PDB file of C-alpha atoms in Angstrom:
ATOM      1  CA  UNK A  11     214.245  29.394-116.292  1.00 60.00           C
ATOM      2  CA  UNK A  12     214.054  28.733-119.887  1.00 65.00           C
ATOM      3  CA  UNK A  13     217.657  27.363-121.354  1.00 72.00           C
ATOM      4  CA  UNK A  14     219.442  29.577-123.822  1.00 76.00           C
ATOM      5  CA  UNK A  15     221.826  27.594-125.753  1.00 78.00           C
ATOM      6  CA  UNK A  16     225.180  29.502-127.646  1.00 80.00           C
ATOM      7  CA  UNK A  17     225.569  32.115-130.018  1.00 80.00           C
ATOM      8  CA  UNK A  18     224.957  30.167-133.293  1.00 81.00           C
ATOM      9  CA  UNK A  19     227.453  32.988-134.743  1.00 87.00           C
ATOM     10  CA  UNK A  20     227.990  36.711-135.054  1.00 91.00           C
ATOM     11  CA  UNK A  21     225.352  38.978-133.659  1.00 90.00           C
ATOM     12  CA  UNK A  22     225.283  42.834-133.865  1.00 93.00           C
ATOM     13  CA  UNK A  23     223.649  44.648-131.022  1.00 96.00           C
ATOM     14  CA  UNK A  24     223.597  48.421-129.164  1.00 97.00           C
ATOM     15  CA  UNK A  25     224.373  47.045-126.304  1.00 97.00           C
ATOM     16  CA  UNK A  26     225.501  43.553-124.689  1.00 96.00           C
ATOM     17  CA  UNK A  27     224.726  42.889-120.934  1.00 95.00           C
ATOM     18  CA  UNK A  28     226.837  40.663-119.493  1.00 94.00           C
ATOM     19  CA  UNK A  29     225.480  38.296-116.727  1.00 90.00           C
ATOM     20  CA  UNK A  30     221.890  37.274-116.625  1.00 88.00           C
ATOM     21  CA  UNK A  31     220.816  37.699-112.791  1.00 86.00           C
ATOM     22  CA  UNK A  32     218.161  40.086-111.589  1.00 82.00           C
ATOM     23  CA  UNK A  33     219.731  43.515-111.782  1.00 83.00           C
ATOM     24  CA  UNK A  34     220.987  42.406-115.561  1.00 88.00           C
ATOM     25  CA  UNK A  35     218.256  41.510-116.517  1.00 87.00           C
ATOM     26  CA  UNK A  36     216.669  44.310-115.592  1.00 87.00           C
ATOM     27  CA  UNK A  37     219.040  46.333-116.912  1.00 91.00           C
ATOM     28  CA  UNK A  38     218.548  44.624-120.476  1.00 93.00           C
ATOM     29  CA  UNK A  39     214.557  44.970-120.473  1.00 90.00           C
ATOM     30  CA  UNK A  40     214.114  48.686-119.546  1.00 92.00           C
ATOM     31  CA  UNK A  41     217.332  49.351-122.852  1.00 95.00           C
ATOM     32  CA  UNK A  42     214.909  47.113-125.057  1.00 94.00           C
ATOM     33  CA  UNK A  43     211.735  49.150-123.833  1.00 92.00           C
ATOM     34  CA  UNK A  44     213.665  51.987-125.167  1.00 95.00           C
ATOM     35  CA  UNK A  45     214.451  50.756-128.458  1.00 97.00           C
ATOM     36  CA  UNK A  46     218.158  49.356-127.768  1.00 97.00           C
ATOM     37  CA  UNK A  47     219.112  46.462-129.015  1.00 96.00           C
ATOM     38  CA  UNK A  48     220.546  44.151-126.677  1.00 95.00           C
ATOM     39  CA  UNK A  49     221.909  41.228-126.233  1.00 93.00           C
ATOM     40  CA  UNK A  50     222.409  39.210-122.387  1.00 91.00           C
ATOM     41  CA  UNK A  51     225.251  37.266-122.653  1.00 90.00           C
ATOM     42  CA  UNK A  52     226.272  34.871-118.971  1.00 90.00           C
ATOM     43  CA  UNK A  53     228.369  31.787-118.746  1.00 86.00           C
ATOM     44  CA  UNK A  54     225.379  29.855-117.115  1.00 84.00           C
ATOM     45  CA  UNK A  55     221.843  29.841-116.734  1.00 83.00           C
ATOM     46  CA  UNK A  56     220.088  32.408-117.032  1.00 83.00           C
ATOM     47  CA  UNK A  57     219.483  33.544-113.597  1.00 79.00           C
ATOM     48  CA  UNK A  58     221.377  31.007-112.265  1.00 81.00           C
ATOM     49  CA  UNK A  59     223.770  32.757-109.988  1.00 79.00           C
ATOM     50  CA  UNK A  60     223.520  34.691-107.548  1.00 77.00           C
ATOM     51  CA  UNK A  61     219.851  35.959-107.952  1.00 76.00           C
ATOM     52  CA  UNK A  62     218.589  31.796-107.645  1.00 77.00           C
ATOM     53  CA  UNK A  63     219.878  31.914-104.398  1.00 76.00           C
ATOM     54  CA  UNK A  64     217.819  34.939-102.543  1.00 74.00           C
ATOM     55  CA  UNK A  65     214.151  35.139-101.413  1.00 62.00           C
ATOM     56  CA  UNK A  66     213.656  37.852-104.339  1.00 59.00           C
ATOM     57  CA  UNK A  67     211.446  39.925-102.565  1.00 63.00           C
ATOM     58  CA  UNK A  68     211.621  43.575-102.985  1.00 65.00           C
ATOM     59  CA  UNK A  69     211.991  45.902-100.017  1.00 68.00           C
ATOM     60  CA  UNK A  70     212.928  49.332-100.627  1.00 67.00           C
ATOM     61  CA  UNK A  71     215.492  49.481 -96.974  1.00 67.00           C
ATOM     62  CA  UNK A  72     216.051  46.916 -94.605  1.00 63.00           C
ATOM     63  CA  UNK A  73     217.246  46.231 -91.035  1.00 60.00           C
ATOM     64  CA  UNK A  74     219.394  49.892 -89.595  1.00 68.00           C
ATOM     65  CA  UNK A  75     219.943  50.702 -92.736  1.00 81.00           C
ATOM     66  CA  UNK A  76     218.711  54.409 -92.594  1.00 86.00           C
ATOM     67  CA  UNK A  77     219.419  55.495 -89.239  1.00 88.00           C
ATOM     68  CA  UNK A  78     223.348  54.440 -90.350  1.00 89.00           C
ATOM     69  CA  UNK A  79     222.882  56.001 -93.415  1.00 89.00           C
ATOM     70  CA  UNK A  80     221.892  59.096 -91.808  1.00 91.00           C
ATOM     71  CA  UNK A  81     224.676  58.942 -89.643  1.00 93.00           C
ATOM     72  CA  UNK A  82     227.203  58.656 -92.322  1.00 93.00           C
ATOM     73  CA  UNK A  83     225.704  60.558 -95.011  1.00 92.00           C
ATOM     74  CA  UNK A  84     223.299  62.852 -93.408  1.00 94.00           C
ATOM     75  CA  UNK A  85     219.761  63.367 -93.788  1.00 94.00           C
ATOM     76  CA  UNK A  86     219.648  64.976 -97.304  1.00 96.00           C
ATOM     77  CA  UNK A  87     221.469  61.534 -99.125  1.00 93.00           C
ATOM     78  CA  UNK A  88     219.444  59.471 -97.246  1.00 90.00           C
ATOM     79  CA  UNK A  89     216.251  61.056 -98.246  1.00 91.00           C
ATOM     80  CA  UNK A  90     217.570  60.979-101.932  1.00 91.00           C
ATOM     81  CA  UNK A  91     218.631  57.008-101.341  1.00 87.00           C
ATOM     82  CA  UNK A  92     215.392  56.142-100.315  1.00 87.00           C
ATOM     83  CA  UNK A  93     212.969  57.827-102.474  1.00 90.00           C
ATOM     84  CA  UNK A  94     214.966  56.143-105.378  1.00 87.00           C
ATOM     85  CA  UNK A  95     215.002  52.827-103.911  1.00 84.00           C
ATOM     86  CA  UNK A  96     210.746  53.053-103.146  1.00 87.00           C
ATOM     87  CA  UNK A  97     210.778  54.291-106.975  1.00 88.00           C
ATOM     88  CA  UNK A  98     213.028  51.131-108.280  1.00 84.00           C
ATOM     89  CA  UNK A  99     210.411  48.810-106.331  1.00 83.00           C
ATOM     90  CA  UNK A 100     207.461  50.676-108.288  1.00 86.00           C
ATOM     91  CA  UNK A 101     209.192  50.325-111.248  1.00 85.00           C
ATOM     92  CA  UNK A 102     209.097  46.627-110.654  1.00 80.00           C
ATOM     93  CA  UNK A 103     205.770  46.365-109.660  1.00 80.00           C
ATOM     94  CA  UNK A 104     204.013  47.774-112.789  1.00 83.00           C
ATOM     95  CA  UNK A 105     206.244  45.396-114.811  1.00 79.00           C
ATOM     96  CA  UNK A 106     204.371  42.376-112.558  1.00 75.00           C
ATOM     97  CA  UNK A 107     202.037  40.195-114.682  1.00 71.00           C
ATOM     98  CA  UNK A 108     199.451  38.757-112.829  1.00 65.00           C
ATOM     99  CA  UNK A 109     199.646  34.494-112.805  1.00 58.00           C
ATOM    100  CA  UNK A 110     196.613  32.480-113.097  1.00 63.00           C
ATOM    101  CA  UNK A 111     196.623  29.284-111.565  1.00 59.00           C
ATOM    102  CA  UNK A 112     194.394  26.538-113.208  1.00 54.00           C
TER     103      UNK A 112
END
């Protein structure tokens, strides 16, 4: 990742994000799609935490995860869970680029 150095001085945003892993991130680029201004602050690297330490795929459930969600919550949540985790994954895709390789 591309190295952000320190806040040369005062900066006036919307809205700061603090921590600069996947979900912040995120978080940061759909505000500034809607005409926030925003600022990612993180005591590291950017994306140096947690999120450079997973496989970063996307998977809308994994493993038992519905059938104990079910269980717990019943079918209704569970529906609702999992149509907005298959929508978050969309959401992710049409922000893909494609990458040429030379």
């Amino acid at each position: 990742m591309p190295a952000a150095g320190s806040l040369p001085g005062d900066l006036e945003c919307e809205v700061a994000v603090v921590g600069s892993g996947i979900a912040r991130l995120s978080t940061a680029y759909e505000l500034g799609r809607r005409g926030k201004s925003v600022a990612v602050i993180d005591r590291g690297p950017i994306a140096g935490g947690m999120t450079s330490r997973t496989s970063a795929h996307l998977a809308p459930l994994c493993d038992d995860l519905v059938s104990e969600m079910t269980k717990i919550k019943g079918q209704e949540a569970t529906k609702l869970f999992c149509d907005v985790q298959a929508a978050a994954v969309d959401r992710r895709m049409s922000m893909a680029r494609p990458v040429r390789v030379s």
